[in-house]
mmCIF file of C-alpha atoms and ligand atoms in Angstrom:
data_model
loop_
_atom_site.group_PDB
_atom_site.id
_atom_site.type_symbol
_atom_site.label_atom_id
_atom_site.label_comp_id
_atom_site.label_asym_id
_atom_site.label_seq_id
_atom_site.Cartn_x
_atom_site.Cartn_y
_atom_site.Cartn_z
ATOM 1 C CA MET A 247 0.000 0.000 0.000
ATOM 2 C CA GLN A 248 1.101 3.593 -0.509
ATOM 3 C CA LYS A 249 3.128 5.226 2.252
ATOM 4 C CA GLU A 250 1.764 8.207 4.135
ATOM 5 C CA ILE A 251 3.205 11.553 3.128
ATOM 6 C CA THR A 252 4.044 14.319 5.562
ATOM 7 C CA GLY A 253 4.900 17.886 4.469
ATOM 8 C CA LEU A 254 5.640 19.012 0.947
ATOM 9 C CA THR A 255 8.441 17.347 -1.005
ATOM 10 C CA THR A 256 9.383 18.633 -4.441
ATOM 11 C CA VAL A 257 10.574 16.182 -7.049
ATOM 12 C CA HIS A 258 14.057 17.699 -6.946
ATOM 13 C CA GLN A 259 14.338 17.231 -3.172
ATOM 14 C CA PHE A 260 13.067 13.688 -3.576
ATOM 15 C CA ILE A 261 15.603 12.818 -6.292
ATOM 16 C CA LEU A 262 18.461 14.293 -4.238
ATOM 17 C CA ASP A 263 17.365 12.356 -1.136
ATOM 18 C CA LYS A 264 17.244 9.120 -3.153
ATOM 19 C CA GLN A 265 20.673 9.849 -4.623
ATOM 20 C CA LYS A 266 22.134 9.920 -1.093
ATOM 21 C CA ASP A 267 21.198 6.220 -0.788
ATOM 22 C CA PHE A 268 23.797 5.469 -3.493
ATOM 23 C CA PRO A 269 27.162 6.739 -2.246
ATOM 24 C CA TYR A 270 28.859 6.310 -5.642
ATOM 25 C CA ALA A 271 26.189 8.148 -7.613
ATOM 26 C CA THR A 272 27.685 11.009 -9.600
ATOM 27 C CA GLY A 273 24.489 13.040 -9.872
ATOM 28 C CA GLU A 274 24.392 12.761 -13.665
ATOM 29 C CA LEU A 275 21.150 10.788 -13.736
ATOM 30 C CA SER A 276 19.592 13.315 -11.350
ATOM 31 C CA ARG A 277 20.637 16.152 -13.657
ATOM 32 C CA LEU A 278 19.192 14.314 -16.625
ATOM 33 C CA LEU A 279 15.880 13.874 -14.811
ATOM 34 C CA ARG A 280 15.971 17.572 -13.897
ATOM 35 C CA ASP A 281 16.277 18.466 -17.605
ATOM 36 C CA ILE A 282 13.392 16.189 -18.541
ATOM 37 C CA ILE A 283 11.249 17.741 -15.803
ATOM 38 C CA LEU A 284 12.100 21.248 -16.963
ATOM 39 C CA SER A 285 11.036 20.380 -20.513
ATOM 40 C CA ALA A 286 7.836 18.858 -19.154
ATOM 41 C CA ARG A 287 6.954 22.089 -17.389
ATOM 42 C CA ILE A 288 7.466 24.070 -20.589
ATOM 43 C CA ILE A 289 5.390 21.583 -22.601
ATOM 44 C CA ASN A 290 2.680 21.709 -19.947
ATOM 45 C CA ARG A 291 2.455 25.456 -20.530
ATOM 46 C CA GLU A 292 2.112 24.885 -24.294
ATOM 47 C CA VAL A 293 -0.449 22.102 -23.863
ATOM 48 C CA ASN A 294 -2.545 24.389 -21.693
ATOM 49 C CA LYS A 295 -2.606 26.938 -24.503
ATOM 50 C CA ALA A 296 -3.687 24.358 -27.106
ATOM 51 C CA GLY A 297 -7.269 25.626 -27.030
ATOM 52 C CA LEU A 298 -6.020 29.061 -28.112
ATOM 53 C CA VAL A 299 -4.858 27.650 -31.397
ATOM 54 C CA ASP A 300 -7.333 29.758 -33.397
ATOM 55 C CA ILE A 301 -5.908 32.903 -31.825
ATOM 56 C CA LEU A 302 -2.254 31.874 -31.943
ATOM 57 C CA GLY A 303 -2.466 30.398 -35.455
ATOM 58 C CA ASP A 304 -3.167 26.869 -36.686
ATOM 59 C CA HIS A 305 -0.533 24.227 -37.461
ATOM 60 C CA GLY A 306 1.335 25.111 -40.607
ATOM 61 C CA SER A 307 0.083 28.719 -40.589
ATOM 62 C CA THR A 308 2.227 31.775 -39.822
ATOM 63 C CA ASN A 309 1.998 33.369 -36.367
ATOM 64 C CA VAL A 310 2.102 37.069 -35.522
ATOM 65 C CA GLN A 311 5.907 37.035 -35.358
ATOM 66 C CA GLY A 312 5.960 35.692 -38.922
ATOM 67 C CA GLU A 313 7.116 32.214 -37.799
ATOM 68 C CA GLU A 314 5.527 29.006 -39.018
ATOM 69 C CA VAL A 315 3.382 27.423 -36.281
ATOM 70 C CA LYS A 316 4.590 23.904 -35.651
ATOM 71 C CA LYS A 317 2.466 20.987 -34.514
ATOM 72 C CA LEU A 318 2.504 20.688 -30.752
ATOM 73 C CA ASP A 319 4.087 17.230 -30.814
ATOM 74 C CA MET A 320 6.959 18.554 -32.938
ATOM 75 C CA ARG A 321 7.375 21.533 -30.593
ATOM 76 C CA ALA A 322 7.526 19.166 -27.627
ATOM 77 C CA ASN A 323 10.117 17.088 -29.455
ATOM 78 C CA ASP A 324 12.300 20.130 -30.146
ATOM 79 C CA GLU A 325 11.932 21.332 -26.564
ATOM 80 C CA PHE A 326 13.183 18.049 -25.082
ATOM 81 C CA ILE A 327 16.079 17.708 -27.496
ATOM 82 C CA ASN A 328 17.257 21.303 -27.024
ATOM 83 C CA THR A 329 17.109 21.066 -23.226
ATOM 84 C CA LEU A 330 18.938 17.731 -23.205
ATOM 85 C CA ARG A 331 21.566 19.087 -25.593
ATOM 86 C CA ARG A 332 22.320 21.956 -23.206
ATOM 87 C CA GLY A 333 22.517 19.567 -20.236
ATOM 88 C CA HIS A 334 25.578 17.523 -21.438
ATOM 89 C CA GLU A 335 24.588 14.263 -19.648
ATOM 90 C CA CYS A 336 22.702 12.902 -22.646
ATOM 91 C CA ALA A 337 24.715 11.373 -25.496
ATOM 92 C CA ALA A 338 21.770 10.816 -27.843
ATOM 93 C CA VAL A 339 18.007 11.072 -28.037
ATOM 94 C CA ILE A 340 15.790 8.703 -29.963
ATOM 95 C CA SER A 341 12.234 9.833 -30.447
ATOM 96 C CA GLU A 342 8.991 8.608 -31.935
ATOM 97 C CA GLU A 343 8.979 11.843 -33.923
ATOM 98 C CA ASP A 344 12.393 11.363 -35.543
ATOM 99 C CA GLU A 345 13.377 8.765 -38.107
ATOM 100 C CA ASP A 346 17.024 8.675 -36.977
ATOM 101 C CA ILE A 347 19.131 9.062 -33.850
ATOM 102 C CA ASN A 348 19.695 12.638 -32.575
ATOM 103 C CA TYR A 349 23.386 12.753 -31.654
ATOM 104 C CA LEU A 350 23.994 15.225 -28.792
ATOM 105 C CA ASN A 351 27.143 14.995 -26.625
ATOM 106 C CA GLU A 352 29.722 12.242 -27.143
ATOM 107 C CA THR A 353 30.867 12.747 -23.551
ATOM 108 C CA GLY A 354 27.381 11.961 -22.208
ATOM 109 C CA HIS A 355 26.739 8.631 -20.488
ATOM 110 C CA TYR A 356 23.043 8.217 -21.300
ATOM 111 C CA ILE A 357 20.581 7.611 -24.121
ATOM 112 C CA VAL A 358 17.079 9.057 -23.755
ATOM 113 C CA ALA A 359 14.165 7.452 -25.625
ATOM 114 C CA MET A 360 10.899 9.364 -25.744
ATOM 115 C CA ASP A 361 7.480 9.882 -27.147
ATOM 116 C CA PRO A 362 7.281 13.652 -26.615
ATOM 117 C CA LEU A 363 3.494 13.938 -26.921
ATOM 118 C CA ASP A 364 1.596 10.681 -26.993
ATOM 119 C CA GLY A 365 -2.094 10.540 -27.861
ATOM 120 C CA SER A 366 -1.678 13.682 -29.932
ATOM 121 C CA SER A 367 -4.963 13.081 -31.780
ATOM 122 C CA ASN A 368 -6.561 14.186 -28.481
ATOM 123 C CA ILE A 369 -4.865 17.616 -28.333
ATOM 124 C CA ASP A 370 -7.445 19.550 -30.314
ATOM 125 C CA VAL A 371 -10.343 18.227 -28.236
ATOM 126 C CA ASN A 372 -8.925 18.938 -24.770
ATOM 127 C CA VAL A 373 -8.493 15.300 -23.751
ATOM 128 C CA SER A 374 -5.540 14.102 -21.653
ATOM 129 C CA ILE A 375 -2.244 13.475 -23.411
ATOM 130 C CA GLY A 376 1.213 12.584 -22.138
ATOM 131 C CA THR A 377 4.974 12.449 -22.539
ATOM 132 C CA ILE A 378 6.738 9.093 -22.128
ATOM 133 C CA PHE A 379 10.485 8.773 -21.516
ATOM 134 C CA SER A 380 13.095 6.190 -20.676
ATOM 135 C CA ILE A 381 16.806 6.326 -19.973
ATOM 136 C CA TYR A 382 19.541 3.817 -20.835
ATOM 137 C CA ARG A 383 23.252 3.856 -20.016
ATOM 138 C CA ARG A 384 25.264 3.740 -23.236
ATOM 139 C CA ILE A 385 27.178 0.530 -24.026
ATOM 140 C CA SER A 386 29.900 2.110 -26.176
ATOM 141 C CA GLU A 387 32.810 3.921 -24.586
ATOM 142 C CA VAL A 388 32.193 7.490 -23.430
ATOM 143 C CA GLY A 389 33.858 9.970 -25.796
ATOM 144 C CA THR A 390 33.283 7.817 -28.896
ATOM 145 C CA PRO A 391 30.357 8.182 -31.318
ATOM 146 C CA ILE A 392 27.044 6.656 -30.237
ATOM 147 C CA THR A 393 26.238 3.394 -32.013
ATOM 148 C CA VAL A 394 22.935 1.856 -33.111
ATOM 149 C CA GLU A 395 23.491 -0.887 -30.489
ATOM 150 C CA ASP A 396 23.449 1.799 -27.767
ATOM 151 C CA CYS A 397 19.919 2.644 -28.918
ATOM 152 C CA LEU A 398 18.621 -0.900 -29.434
ATOM 153 C CA GLN A 399 18.895 -2.166 -25.873
ATOM 154 C CA PRO A 400 16.183 -4.356 -24.326
ATOM 155 C CA GLY A 401 13.908 -2.756 -21.739
ATOM 156 C CA ILE A 402 15.583 -4.625 -18.880
ATOM 157 C CA ASN A 403 18.552 -2.267 -19.372
ATOM 158 C CA GLN A 404 16.498 0.846 -18.554
ATOM 159 C CA VAL A 405 17.885 2.837 -15.630
ATOM 160 C CA ALA A 406 14.843 5.081 -15.360
ATOM 161 C CA ALA A 407 11.480 5.545 -17.034
ATOM 162 C CA GLY A 408 8.404 7.636 -16.550
ATOM 163 C CA TYR A 409 5.645 9.752 -17.988
ATOM 164 C CA ILE A 410 4.054 13.134 -17.596
ATOM 165 C CA LEU A 411 0.278 13.132 -17.801
ATOM 166 C CA TYR A 412 -1.282 16.406 -18.905
ATOM 167 C CA GLY A 413 -4.704 15.750 -17.422
ATOM 168 C CA SER A 414 -7.097 17.435 -15.015
ATOM 169 C CA SER A 415 -3.833 18.082 -13.196
ATOM 170 C CA THR A 416 -0.319 17.510 -14.512
ATOM 171 C CA MET A 417 1.480 14.546 -12.997
ATOM 172 C CA LEU A 418 4.953 13.102 -13.264
ATOM 173 C CA VAL A 419 5.286 9.388 -12.531
ATOM 174 C CA TYR A 420 8.710 7.776 -12.635
ATOM 175 C CA THR A 421 10.884 4.904 -11.506
ATOM 176 C CA THR A 422 14.608 4.345 -11.254
ATOM 177 C CA GLY A 423 14.056 0.706 -10.319
ATOM 178 C CA CYS A 424 13.285 1.401 -6.649
ATOM 179 C CA GLY A 425 9.511 1.701 -6.766
ATOM 180 C CA VAL A 426 7.166 4.046 -8.600
ATOM 181 C CA HIS A 427 6.599 7.581 -7.378
ATOM 182 C CA ALA A 428 4.138 10.250 -8.517
ATOM 183 C CA PHE A 429 4.328 14.039 -8.317
ATOM 184 C CA THR A 430 1.613 16.574 -9.052
ATOM 185 C CA LEU A 431 2.441 19.948 -10.559
ATOM 186 C CA ASP A 432 1.491 22.734 -8.165
ATOM 187 C CA LEU A 433 1.045 25.639 -10.569
ATOM 188 C CA SER A 434 1.161 28.223 -7.765
ATOM 189 C CA ILE A 435 4.812 27.362 -7.023
ATOM 190 C CA GLY A 436 5.706 25.808 -10.386
ATOM 191 C CA GLU A 437 6.985 22.580 -8.792
ATOM 192 C CA PHE A 438 6.098 18.911 -9.044
ATOM 193 C CA CYS A 439 5.268 17.854 -5.464
ATOM 194 C CA LEU A 440 5.266 14.299 -4.158
ATOM 195 C CA SER A 441 1.725 12.924 -4.178
ATOM 196 C CA ASN A 442 2.141 9.114 -4.167
ATOM 197 C CA GLN A 443 5.244 7.304 -2.967
ATOM 198 C CA GLY A 444 5.800 3.603 -3.659
ATOM 199 C CA ILE A 445 2.737 3.031 -5.835
ATOM 200 C CA THR A 446 1.526 -0.556 -6.027
ATOM 201 C CA THR A 447 -1.037 -1.576 -8.597
ATOM 202 C CA PRO A 448 -3.833 -3.998 -7.586
ATOM 203 C CA LYS A 449 -3.209 -7.629 -8.603
ATOM 204 C CA ASN A 450 -6.800 -7.799 -9.872
ATOM 205 C CA GLY A 451 -8.720 -4.989 -11.484
ATOM 206 C CA LYS A 452 -12.173 -4.310 -12.880
ATOM 207 C CA ILE A 453 -11.261 -2.304 -15.983
ATOM 208 C CA TYR A 454 -10.302 -3.447 -19.473
ATOM 209 C CA SER A 455 -9.040 -0.917 -22.002
ATOM 210 C CA VAL A 456 -8.924 -1.781 -25.682
ATOM 211 C CA ASN A 457 -10.138 -0.170 -28.906
ATOM 212 C CA GLU A 458 -13.186 -2.392 -29.349
ATOM 213 C CA GLY A 459 -13.970 -0.771 -32.690
ATOM 214 C CA ASN A 460 -11.172 -2.941 -34.086
ATOM 215 C CA CYS A 461 -12.559 -6.126 -32.520
ATOM 216 C CA ASN A 462 -13.367 -7.842 -35.831
ATOM 217 C CA LYS A 463 -9.693 -7.623 -36.742
ATOM 218 C CA PHE A 464 -8.396 -9.052 -33.436
ATOM 219 C CA PRO A 465 -7.066 -12.616 -33.071
ATOM 220 C CA GLU A 466 -9.652 -15.120 -31.731
ATOM 221 C CA GLY A 467 -7.844 -15.358 -28.368
ATOM 222 C CA VAL A 468 -8.220 -11.609 -27.775
ATOM 223 C CA LYS A 469 -11.870 -11.638 -28.893
ATOM 224 C CA ASN A 470 -12.521 -14.483 -26.442
ATOM 225 C CA TYR A 471 -10.773 -12.599 -23.614
ATOM 226 C CA ILE A 472 -12.972 -9.549 -24.297
ATOM 227 C CA LYS A 473 -16.065 -11.788 -24.144
ATOM 228 C CA TYR A 474 -14.743 -13.151 -20.828
ATOM 229 C CA CYS A 475 -14.402 -9.565 -19.502
ATOM 230 C CA GLN A 476 -18.041 -8.921 -20.437
ATOM 231 C CA GLU A 477 -19.463 -12.131 -18.981
ATOM 232 C CA GLU A 478 -21.630 -12.105 -15.855
ATOM 233 C CA ASN A 479 -19.782 -13.768 -12.935
ATOM 234 C CA LYS A 480 -20.515 -12.428 -9.443
ATOM 235 C CA GLU A 481 -17.710 -14.311 -7.608
ATOM 236 C CA GLU A 482 -15.108 -12.929 -10.027
ATOM 237 C CA ASN A 483 -16.548 -9.405 -10.129
ATOM 238 C CA ARG A 484 -17.405 -9.609 -13.817
ATOM 239 C CA PRO A 485 -18.443 -8.008 -16.084
ATOM 240 C CA TYR A 486 -15.535 -5.579 -15.956
ATOM 241 C CA SER A 487 -15.926 -1.941 -16.992
ATOM 242 C CA SER A 488 -14.664 -0.872 -20.388
ATOM 243 C CA ARG A 489 -12.641 2.381 -20.348
ATOM 244 C CA TYR A 490 -10.661 3.635 -23.345
ATOM 245 C CA ILE A 491 -9.432 7.193 -23.728
ATOM 246 C CA GLY A 492 -7.151 6.546 -26.698
ATOM 247 C CA SER A 493 -4.226 8.187 -24.878
ATOM 248 C CA PHE A 494 -1.907 5.459 -23.660
ATOM 249 C CA VAL A 495 -0.551 7.542 -20.771
ATOM 250 C CA ALA A 496 -4.029 8.377 -19.472
ATOM 251 C CA ASP A 497 -5.389 4.839 -19.886
ATOM 252 C CA PHE A 498 -2.258 3.382 -18.289
ATOM 253 C CA HIS A 499 -2.304 5.811 -15.366
ATOM 254 C CA ARG A 500 -5.942 5.111 -14.505
ATOM 255 C CA ASN A 501 -5.360 1.351 -14.628
ATOM 256 C CA LEU A 502 -2.156 1.639 -12.579
ATOM 257 C CA MET A 503 -4.007 3.423 -9.797
ATOM 258 C CA LYS A 504 -7.296 1.498 -9.912
ATOM 259 C CA GLY A 505 -6.272 -1.878 -11.350
ATOM 260 C CA GLY A 506 -6.998 -2.943 -14.905
ATOM 261 C CA ILE A 507 -5.584 -4.181 -18.177
ATOM 262 C CA TYR A 508 -4.680 -2.214 -21.316
ATOM 263 C CA ILE A 509 -4.414 -4.166 -24.550
ATOM 264 C CA TYR A 510 -3.228 -3.110 -27.983
ATOM 265 C CA PRO A 511 -3.285 -6.462 -29.743
ATOM 266 C CA PRO A 512 -2.156 -7.495 -33.195
ATOM 267 C CA THR A 513 -4.801 -6.749 -35.811
ATOM 268 C CA ALA A 514 -5.347 -8.304 -39.227
ATOM 269 C CA LYS A 515 -3.830 -5.099 -40.675
ATOM 270 C CA ASP A 516 -0.960 -4.617 -38.194
ATOM 271 C CA LEU A 517 0.415 -7.915 -36.932
ATOM 272 C CA ASN A 518 2.601 -6.089 -34.408
ATOM 273 C CA GLY A 519 -0.154 -3.809 -33.137
ATOM 274 C CA LYS A 520 0.394 -0.074 -33.069
ATOM 275 C CA LEU A 521 2.490 0.874 -30.068
ATOM 276 C CA ARG A 522 6.258 1.252 -30.237
ATOM 277 C CA LEU A 523 8.475 -1.075 -28.222
ATOM 278 C CA ILE A 524 11.164 1.470 -27.341
ATOM 279 C CA TYR A 525 9.188 4.697 -26.880
ATOM 280 C CA GLU A 526 5.897 3.480 -25.418
ATOM 281 C CA CYS A 527 5.913 -0.148 -24.255
ATOM 282 C CA ASN A 528 9.281 -0.532 -22.509
ATOM 283 C CA PRO A 529 8.935 2.501 -20.206
ATOM 284 C CA MET A 530 5.390 1.503 -19.213
ATOM 285 C CA ALA A 531 6.496 -2.116 -18.735
ATOM 286 C CA PHE A 532 9.276 -0.982 -16.376
ATOM 287 C CA LEU A 533 6.808 1.153 -14.396
ATOM 288 C CA VAL A 534 4.120 -1.508 -14.184
ATOM 289 C CA GLU A 535 6.562 -4.204 -13.076
ATOM 290 C CA GLN A 536 7.963 -1.877 -10.437
ATOM 291 C CA ALA A 537 4.402 -1.401 -9.194
ATOM 292 C CA GLY A 538 3.807 -5.174 -9.066
ATOM 293 C CA GLY A 539 2.044 -5.536 -12.424
ATOM 294 C CA ARG A 540 2.907 -7.331 -15.641
ATOM 295 C CA ALA A 541 3.578 -6.501 -19.314
ATOM 296 C CA THR A 542 3.858 -8.976 -22.174
ATOM 297 C CA ASP A 543 3.200 -9.186 -25.907
ATOM 298 C CA GLY A 544 0.831 -12.078 -25.203
ATOM 299 C CA THR A 545 3.638 -14.596 -24.738
ATOM 300 C CA ARG A 546 6.934 -12.781 -24.068
ATOM 301 C CA ARG A 547 7.917 -10.330 -21.326
ATOM 302 C CA ILE A 548 8.038 -6.930 -23.058
ATOM 303 C CA MET A 549 11.286 -5.867 -21.351
ATOM 304 C CA GLU A 550 13.191 -8.930 -22.598
ATOM 305 C CA ILE A 551 12.471 -8.325 -26.284
ATOM 306 C CA VAL A 552 15.662 -7.162 -28.014
ATOM 307 C CA PRO A 553 14.698 -4.400 -30.473
ATOM 308 C CA THR A 554 15.868 -4.817 -34.048
ATOM 309 C CA SER A 555 14.863 -1.343 -35.219
ATOM 310 C CA LEU A 556 14.237 2.028 -33.582
ATOM 311 C CA HIS A 557 10.548 2.269 -34.449
ATOM 312 C CA GLN A 558 9.600 -1.395 -33.976
ATOM 313 C CA ARG A 559 5.996 -2.009 -32.916
ATOM 314 C CA VAL A 560 4.843 -4.703 -30.546
ATOM 315 C CA PRO A 561 1.467 -6.011 -29.311
ATOM 316 C CA VAL A 562 0.995 -5.176 -25.630
ATOM 317 C CA PHE A 563 -0.968 -6.619 -22.703
ATOM 318 C CA ILE A 564 -0.167 -4.522 -19.646
ATOM 319 C CA GLY A 565 -1.562 -3.890 -16.175
ATOM 320 C CA SER A 566 -2.732 -5.863 -13.151
ATOM 321 C CA GLU A 567 -0.788 -9.115 -12.938
ATOM 322 C CA ASN A 568 -3.670 -11.581 -12.731
ATOM 323 C CA MET A 569 -5.605 -9.894 -15.535
ATOM 324 C CA VAL A 570 -2.594 -10.028 -17.867
ATOM 325 C CA ILE A 571 -1.977 -13.686 -16.985
ATOM 326 C CA LYS A 572 -5.634 -14.468 -17.768
ATOM 327 C CA ALA A 573 -5.426 -12.679 -21.136
ATOM 328 C CA GLU A 574 -2.267 -14.665 -21.948
ATOM 329 C CA GLU A 575 -4.167 -17.899 -21.237
ATOM 330 C CA PHE A 576 -6.704 -16.942 -23.911
ATOM 331 C CA VAL A 577 -3.920 -16.109 -26.379
ATOM 332 C CA LYS A 578 -2.252 -19.461 -25.651
ATOM 333 C CA ALA A 579 -5.529 -21.386 -25.992
ATOM 334 C CA GLU A 580 -5.962 -19.970 -29.508
ATOM 335 C CA VAL A 581 -2.426 -20.982 -30.521
ATOM 336 C CA GLU A 582 -2.993 -24.529 -29.202
ATOM 337 C CA ALA A 583 -6.483 -24.925 -30.734
HETATM 338 P P1 LIG B 771 0.512 8.270 -31.175
HETATM 339 O O1 LIG B 771 1.888 7.979 -30.620
HETATM 340 O O2 LIG B 771 0.540 8.517 -32.652
HETATM 341 O O3 LIG B 771 -0.200 9.335 -30.421
HETATM 342 O O4 LIG B 771 -0.320 6.886 -31.066
HETATM 343 C C1 LIG B 771 -0.360 6.217 -29.855
HETATM 344 C C2 LIG B 771 -1.746 6.272 -29.302
HETATM 345 C C3 LIG B 771 -1.840 5.837 -27.876
HETATM 346 O O5 LIG B 771 -1.721 6.930 -27.005
HETATM 347 C C4 LIG B 771 -3.212 5.254 -27.805
HETATM 348 O O6 LIG B 771 -3.362 4.348 -26.751
HETATM 349 C C5 LIG B 771 -3.360 4.619 -29.132
HETATM 350 O O7 LIG B 771 -2.521 5.341 -30.007
HETATM 351 C C6 LIG B 771 -4.747 4.690 -29.645
HETATM 352 O O8 LIG B 771 -4.803 4.086 -30.890
HETATM 353 P P2 LIG B 771 -6.209 3.742 -31.567
HETATM 354 O O9 LIG B 771 -6.827 5.036 -31.939
HETATM 355 O O10 LIG B 771 -5.845 2.895 -32.753
HETATM 356 O O11 LIG B 771 -7.009 2.972 -30.564
HETATM 357 MG MG1 LIG B 772 2.896 7.616 -29.184
#
């Protein structure tokens, strides 16, 4: 269960306190997190202005200063990369928005992977969106050029991961492998303040999240699991509730806190589903496992899959442990039938 919180702790105080537990820590990871948090605060400001788009100028149009107005997801991408470039700890950034690796500082120790603004189809309609990030230590020697292998590491190599949810309030949720902690942005002081320490997700939930509009294109095992979720069974608390925002960060966050399963399965059109292994699935898998949950592609642990390309997609079943195990049983039953 979550620990009780006394007083106000900012995310920076919290990170520094945690760093003291590791006497050999150099502070570089803390500085990297600080840069990510700074970018998040700037993006939060932009996201909050999204409704003013008609006044400020639409995407692709020219604003009052004569500059072309960029899409918000591209602006978020630029913001993160520029801040990380100035910070020196980051050797390279890989992003859902960029085809290739962004090479920053050869002397940096870390690779940052990110989806700068996930669920961006929701921006124009004022629905929650999010930023997802994860951090890897480079494999190649510091001071030499970053290699593709540095960027294609399995999720088990992540040293930190997290997301920022731009919702009814703005929250930062992250892990460095010692539990999952959440911070809420207090706009009056401009700081993320500790709101949930040591989050654990329920082993069983009552929510399933999947785009049911695609159901006809799902594998039989997934269709059967959805039917199971909808069946009447008092002892097992079914039927479950269906909740799907279409913003991975928001759907994931709700399920993390309340218990539930999020599925983006293979479809007849996209055998690997839609979500990206490196930018979306690995960070969430790290978080959910740290909170006591589970993440697989139906058969394999997400974090053990070795990526073969930067933008690789993967089916994902993620959330409360027992719900994911049950969904896997349905997937397996189809394979064996
Ligand atoms: P995006 O990275 O282009 O925003 O796409 C990812 C989003 C997720 O946030 C969301 O869960 C999913 O796509 C929704 O997809 P769909 O509309 O196919 O259900
Ligand atoms: Mg995305």
